[in-house]
XYZ file of C-alpha atoms in Angstrom:
430
model
C 9.690 -0.316 -23.276
C 6.832 -1.838 -21.774
C 6.656 -2.944 -18.244
C 6.571 -6.609 -19.439
C 9.378 -6.405 -21.505
C 11.571 -5.096 -18.471
C 10.370 -7.972 -16.106
C 9.748 -11.437 -18.121
C 10.791 -13.678 -17.663
C 12.143 -12.945 -14.796
C 16.010 -14.594 -15.637
C 17.631 -13.000 -13.083
C 16.043 -11.371 -9.689
C 17.063 -8.476 -7.391
C 17.119 -8.789 -3.951
C 16.141 -4.822 -2.716
C 17.502 -2.793 0.672
C 15.222 -2.584 3.475
C 16.080 0.307 5.860
C 16.983 0.326 9.160
C 13.902 -0.104 12.011
C 13.353 0.726 15.087
C 10.337 -1.440 16.355
C 8.267 -1.818 19.679
C 5.983 0.149 21.994
C 7.297 3.489 22.401
C 9.486 3.399 19.032
C 8.251 6.845 18.474
C 9.797 8.943 21.329
C 13.153 8.076 20.114
C 12.381 10.141 16.899
C 14.212 13.482 18.465
C 17.688 11.974 19.067
C 17.494 9.314 16.151
C 17.005 12.687 13.582
C 19.810 14.200 15.440
C 22.331 11.630 15.231
C 21.200 11.597 11.578
C 22.567 15.120 11.044
C 18.679 16.343 10.728
C 18.345 20.196 11.122
C 15.420 21.759 9.493
C 12.703 19.119 8.690
C 10.116 19.139 6.692
C 7.173 16.612 8.240
C 4.463 15.267 6.036
C 1.207 13.759 7.214
C -2.144 14.096 6.292
C -2.641 15.604 9.741
C -4.252 12.313 11.248
C -6.656 14.766 12.371
C -8.864 13.696 15.565
C -5.413 12.239 17.791
C -2.495 14.416 18.885
C 0.170 12.156 17.200
C 1.441 14.617 14.796
C 1.822 17.467 17.922
C 3.481 15.054 19.658
C 5.746 13.898 17.619
C 6.773 17.537 16.454
C 6.950 19.086 19.829
C 9.162 16.150 20.748
C 11.613 16.954 18.051
C 11.334 20.810 18.800
C 12.306 19.645 22.146
C 15.373 18.096 20.924
C 16.211 21.548 19.592
C 15.060 20.444 15.686
C 13.604 23.017 13.724
C 9.927 21.787 12.030
C 8.134 22.639 9.294
C 4.693 21.222 8.498
C 3.031 19.899 5.483
C -0.261 18.096 6.497
C -2.239 18.381 3.478
C -1.329 14.751 2.156
C -4.573 13.056 0.487
C -5.068 9.376 0.660
C -4.052 8.085 -2.777
C -1.251 10.830 -2.780
C -1.712 13.125 -5.826
C 1.467 14.646 -7.923
C 0.050 18.187 -6.273
C 0.570 17.087 -2.925
C 3.768 16.168 -3.803
C 5.115 19.341 -5.442
C 3.160 21.626 -2.853
C 5.626 20.062 -0.536
C 8.771 20.426 -2.497
C 7.930 23.932 -2.561
C 7.252 24.260 0.775
C 10.954 22.247 1.687
C 12.765 24.460 -0.386
C 11.282 27.643 0.668
C 12.108 26.911 4.313
C 15.646 25.422 3.332
C 14.968 22.332 4.927
C 17.706 19.231 4.983
C 15.260 16.339 5.998
C 11.676 14.630 6.065
C 9.809 12.808 8.677
C 6.485 11.444 7.415
C 3.783 10.397 9.902
C 0.921 8.451 8.741
C 0.584 5.223 6.722
C 1.502 4.545 3.286
C -0.235 7.719 1.638
C 2.268 9.777 3.995
C 5.531 7.776 3.335
C 4.450 7.730 -0.461
C 4.386 11.145 -1.104
C 7.862 11.803 0.949
C 9.303 9.346 -0.806
C 8.341 11.354 -4.369
C 8.990 14.388 -2.678
C 12.476 13.586 -2.085
C 13.180 12.334 -5.419
C 12.296 15.622 -6.671
C 14.068 17.677 -4.543
C 17.129 15.595 -5.218
C 16.556 16.558 -8.442
C 16.254 20.266 -8.356
C 12.048 19.876 -7.916
C 11.313 18.213 -11.505
C 8.112 17.006 -11.447
C 7.348 13.855 -9.345
C 5.300 12.380 -12.707
C 8.951 12.286 -14.466
C 9.835 9.052 -12.050
C 7.291 6.809 -13.211
C 8.683 3.359 -13.783
C 11.655 1.537 -12.329
C 14.862 3.235 -10.902
C 14.204 6.272 -13.014
C 16.044 8.633 -10.423
C 19.099 10.063 -11.710
C 20.889 11.160 -8.351
C 21.043 8.248 -5.449
C 21.383 10.804 -2.533
C 18.274 12.103 -1.538
C 17.144 14.070 1.825
C 17.548 11.976 4.868
C 13.914 10.611 5.553
C 12.494 8.789 8.618
C 9.041 7.547 8.075
C 6.576 6.860 10.698
C 3.876 4.489 10.301
C 0.272 5.143 12.174
C -0.975 2.137 10.852
C -0.545 -1.338 9.816
C -1.070 -1.627 6.122
C 1.412 -0.927 2.984
C 4.731 -1.210 4.627
C 5.811 1.771 2.570
C 8.310 2.659 5.664
C 10.328 -0.406 4.672
C 9.884 -0.870 0.935
C 11.481 0.380 -2.072
C 8.023 1.687 -4.166
C 6.124 4.718 -3.743
C 2.527 5.484 -5.172
C 1.515 8.679 -7.013
C -1.838 9.487 -8.522
C -0.991 11.646 -12.008
C -3.606 14.438 -12.170
C -2.137 16.811 -14.185
C -0.560 14.592 -17.543
C -4.508 14.197 -18.413
C -7.335 15.517 -16.323
C -9.886 13.717 -17.194
C -8.181 10.364 -16.874
C -6.281 10.532 -13.721
C -3.180 7.873 -13.411
C -2.146 5.841 -10.647
C 1.650 4.385 -10.887
C 4.045 2.719 -9.079
C 7.429 4.243 -8.652
C 10.294 1.800 -7.772
C 13.555 2.925 -6.664
C 16.273 2.215 -4.673
C 17.074 5.615 -3.935
C 13.675 6.076 -2.400
C 13.667 3.471 0.495
C 13.626 5.345 4.268
C 16.891 6.129 6.180
C 15.218 5.195 9.139
C 11.507 3.159 9.672
C 9.925 3.271 13.097
C 6.864 1.059 13.873
C 5.508 1.394 16.878
C 1.714 -0.383 17.821
C 1.235 2.044 20.579
C 0.354 4.480 17.202
C -1.848 2.267 15.987
C -4.661 2.625 19.019
C -6.533 5.788 17.314
C -6.425 3.796 13.566
C -10.588 3.964 13.298
C -11.933 -0.125 13.043
C -12.393 0.159 9.432
C -9.326 1.542 8.478
C -7.946 -1.019 10.291
C -9.834 -3.442 8.695
C -9.241 -2.443 5.490
C -5.393 -1.635 6.350
C -5.213 -5.744 7.322
C -6.257 -6.905 4.151
C -3.724 -4.847 2.009
C -1.356 -6.752 4.469
C -2.790 -9.994 3.297
C -2.582 -8.655 -0.307
C 1.260 -7.819 0.244
C 1.973 -11.188 1.350
C -0.178 -13.823 -0.846
C 0.778 -11.663 -3.802
C 4.522 -12.423 -3.744
C 3.935 -15.679 -2.285
C 2.203 -17.179 -5.209
C 4.091 -14.383 -7.828
C 5.877 -15.831 -10.989
C 8.748 -14.303 -9.806
C 8.857 -17.423 -7.400
C 11.559 -15.340 -5.616
C 12.946 -17.491 -2.356
C 14.091 -15.077 -0.038
C 10.704 -13.722 0.122
C 8.472 -16.525 0.295
C 9.592 -17.286 4.252
C 8.130 -13.690 5.090
C 5.253 -13.588 2.630
C 3.908 -17.036 4.484
C 4.782 -15.925 8.172
C 2.816 -12.722 7.403
C -0.286 -14.645 6.348
C -0.251 -16.249 9.382
C 0.327 -13.363 11.459
C -2.715 -11.596 9.708
C -5.017 -14.510 10.307
C -4.308 -15.075 14.064
C -4.310 -11.143 14.806
C -6.822 -9.129 11.941
C -9.773 -9.504 14.114
C -8.230 -8.756 17.663
C -6.696 -5.429 16.262
C -10.116 -4.516 14.254
C -12.310 -5.609 17.276
C -10.152 -4.888 20.205
C -7.772 -2.054 19.339
C -6.776 -0.631 22.117
C -5.330 -4.170 23.246
C -1.406 -4.167 22.318
C -1.504 -8.135 21.514
C -3.477 -7.824 17.982
C -1.656 -4.289 17.217
C 1.617 -5.418 17.695
C 0.635 -9.000 15.803
C -0.188 -7.047 12.890
C 3.050 -4.610 13.311
C 4.970 -7.336 12.696
C 2.265 -8.858 9.825
C 2.826 -5.590 7.799
C 6.536 -5.130 7.776
C 7.373 -8.351 6.975
C 4.644 -8.667 3.915
C 6.539 -5.375 2.768
C 9.635 -7.068 2.584
C 8.254 -9.994 0.784
C 6.370 -8.043 -2.184
C 10.176 -5.677 -1.837
C 11.747 -8.142 -4.011
C 9.464 -10.832 -4.216
C 6.792 -8.629 -6.486
C 2.945 -8.277 -6.506
C 0.090 -8.744 -8.716
C -3.100 -7.775 -10.405
C -4.848 -7.570 -6.713
C -2.954 -4.136 -6.581
C -3.754 -3.462 -10.118
C -7.224 -3.285 -9.906
C -6.640 -1.390 -6.605
C -4.204 1.012 -8.164
C -6.968 1.563 -10.949
C -10.190 2.079 -8.924
C -7.992 4.427 -6.486
C -7.295 6.637 -9.694
C -10.698 7.052 -10.981
C -12.476 6.958 -7.554
C -10.253 8.070 -4.705
C -11.465 5.254 -2.690
C -8.842 3.755 0.204
C -6.221 1.241 -0.808
C -6.793 -1.540 1.619
C -10.347 -1.630 1.035
C -9.940 -1.460 -3.030
C -7.313 -4.944 -2.053
C -9.846 -6.134 0.211
C -12.322 -6.377 -2.559
C -10.323 -7.525 -4.912
C -8.349 -10.074 -2.955
C -10.838 -12.987 -3.059
C -11.503 -12.666 -7.192
C -7.819 -12.726 -8.085
C -7.248 -15.540 -5.880
C -9.542 -17.556 -7.621
C -8.318 -16.258 -10.684
C -4.700 -17.370 -9.956
C -5.843 -20.719 -7.889
C -5.313 -22.770 -11.552
C -1.886 -21.471 -11.831
C -0.892 -22.175 -8.309
C -2.707 -24.919 -6.418
C 0.215 -25.900 -4.667
C 1.153 -22.310 -3.027
C -2.718 -21.833 -2.192
C -2.735 -24.927 -0.179
C 0.191 -23.794 1.811
C -2.335 -20.791 2.460
C -4.657 -22.426 3.820
C -2.521 -24.414 6.154
C -1.427 -20.556 7.118
C -4.237 -19.321 8.021
C -5.128 -22.595 10.394
C -7.023 -24.645 7.948
C -7.128 -28.256 8.908
C -5.794 -29.886 5.162
C -5.306 -33.155 6.328
C -7.126 -35.644 3.675
C -7.829 -32.615 1.117
C -6.122 -32.887 -2.152
C -4.243 -29.716 -3.136
C -7.100 -27.801 -5.061
C -9.339 -28.552 -2.449
C -7.215 -26.836 0.147
C -6.722 -23.438 -2.575
C -10.397 -23.971 -2.200
C -10.022 -23.412 1.637
C -7.988 -20.722 1.300
C -10.048 -18.631 -0.415
C -13.431 -19.354 1.951
C -11.073 -18.374 4.635
C -10.104 -15.169 3.073
C -13.535 -14.349 2.688
C -14.738 -15.273 6.113
C -11.731 -13.046 7.496
C -12.993 -10.127 5.255
C -16.628 -10.761 6.691
C -15.662 -11.296 10.183
C -13.543 -7.752 9.852
C -17.115 -5.837 8.299
C -15.793 -5.163 4.571
C -18.121 -3.741 1.845
C -18.188 -6.653 -0.462
C -18.247 -5.148 -3.985
C -17.039 -2.015 -5.815
C -21.051 -1.330 -6.743
C -21.838 -1.293 -2.745
C -19.267 1.468 -1.829
C -21.023 4.629 -1.166
C -20.342 8.044 0.289
C -21.026 6.715 3.800
C -19.144 3.008 3.661
C -16.507 4.127 5.569
C -14.650 6.841 7.663
C -12.694 9.500 5.643
C -14.106 8.467 2.492
C -13.160 10.601 -0.175
C -15.567 9.442 -3.063
C -17.130 12.486 -4.614
C -14.968 14.833 -3.170
C -12.434 17.144 -4.388
C -10.562 19.177 -4.998
C -10.133 18.581 -8.407
C -13.509 18.763 -10.545
C -12.907 14.880 -12.055
C -12.840 13.516 -8.324
C -16.197 15.909 -7.543
C -17.890 14.461 -10.074
C -17.218 10.555 -9.584
C -19.763 10.454 -7.025
C -20.670 6.709 -7.253
C -19.114 3.784 -8.752
C -20.801 2.764 -11.814
C -19.731 -0.320 -12.488
C -21.247 -0.248 -16.321
C -19.307 -2.056 -19.121
C -17.685 1.277 -20.140
C -16.425 1.547 -16.712
C -14.568 -1.963 -16.462
C -13.398 -1.557 -19.597
C -11.321 1.895 -18.454
C -10.156 0.101 -14.932
C -9.082 -3.152 -17.246
C -7.211 -1.128 -19.530
C -5.858 0.572 -16.496
C -5.019 -2.749 -15.007
C -3.164 -4.012 -17.953
C -0.590 -0.969 -17.760
C 0.332 -1.275 -13.932
C 3.620 -2.176 -12.664
C 2.424 -4.945 -10.695
C 0.613 -6.869 -13.253
C 3.352 -8.951 -15.006
C 4.373 -10.169 -11.611
C 0.694 -12.211 -11.099
C 0.811 -15.891 -11.107
C -1.448 -16.325 -13.930
C -1.045 -14.745 -17.290
C -3.168 -11.602 -18.028
C -4.996 -9.889 -21.347
C -7.424 -7.804 -21.568
C -10.087 -11.069 -22.218
C -9.048 -12.943 -19.199
C -9.070 -9.965 -16.599
C -12.153 -8.271 -17.551
C -14.631 -10.815 -15.822
C -11.757 -10.262 -12.805
C -12.665 -6.818 -12.716
C -16.414 -7.300 -13.552
C -16.686 -9.796 -10.834
C -15.197 -7.204 -8.154
C -17.861 -3.971 -9.460
C -20.861 -6.222 -9.858
C -20.275 -10.264 -8.644
C -21.215 -12.430 -5.226
C -18.333 -13.730 -3.173
C -20.888 -16.571 -2.527
C -20.399 -17.447 -6.791
C -16.784 -18.426 -5.795
C -17.304 -20.494 -3.199
C -20.590 -22.328 -4.362
């Protein structure tokens, strides 16, 4: 059954669960006691390594101090790959672990969720669980998710995103698995851990939050329990992202973005997403670029695409972003929201189109790197007609697309993708 057949026209809406959470400065120091209380004995820690910081070392040593045995898998990549998941599953099984801790951003949390699902099914390949509640065993190993970025909100959602590099090595496929069984057992959000997040990553992750908040607010699901969190997260992002980026050692901006990303994820958890995310997934699949960067580039184009279907909701977004809309029509206010988003993108220094993304565009960029031959050969983003076509086709098969505010076809979405690749943002607001 196709994704759109499963979801449209959304006659019954489902509220998905959240995990318990500890939030605030110093919350990460509770990991050891909380793990013991949850019955952890031998834990696999999954992380990208967070090299250049001592975060992983401090948390691992704290866990050991509290009597826990710890095994570390620190090779999770940005846009986590199926082999990251399966390598960690092997390590978990070989060491007879009984629990997981993920430390990092969405990549670490998503890979960990996929590993838990695989472990619960005797090590079956994670790619078998693409889709909606595809797992058969609802009991996964317990999992504490510790966030070091204000972005994905994966620590509180029922979604995890994995890149399938094995089914068709010449055409990697980045997919979203939605599974209630994958929800973490405990989320920990500590803004102190965000202090080491680089400036550019902070900005990109912030636009991931804005995408998470705005897409459920205008989604065709129109899920009432999600709308309040969505619009509040937009307001918090507008108020705090600049400060978090340019004054990252200050607690106020970091804490504001902590709450923004957390409640934005709770908004999309049941309220749905759209083609900002679908475009991001496609570009990541082919170029391994950062998810937040992709969302930032796609967001203004998708807002412009969707506004005719939701002028009123975009007018609300304008107010949440601090615009005085008194005397404006709904379309005028919606246009003002788009201009505010572009101003925010420029204020935090994000690249404006995909063909301008190079190996030196941002820290920890993986464009043109390995370990697979496919990614080593994808050293530049071409943006030519064939590239636009393959990305558009990937978008149309993405699980987020059916929730988009405006109906999506190849003919309507292709120009949006082309503009993301090659267009000038000033064209959208001239």
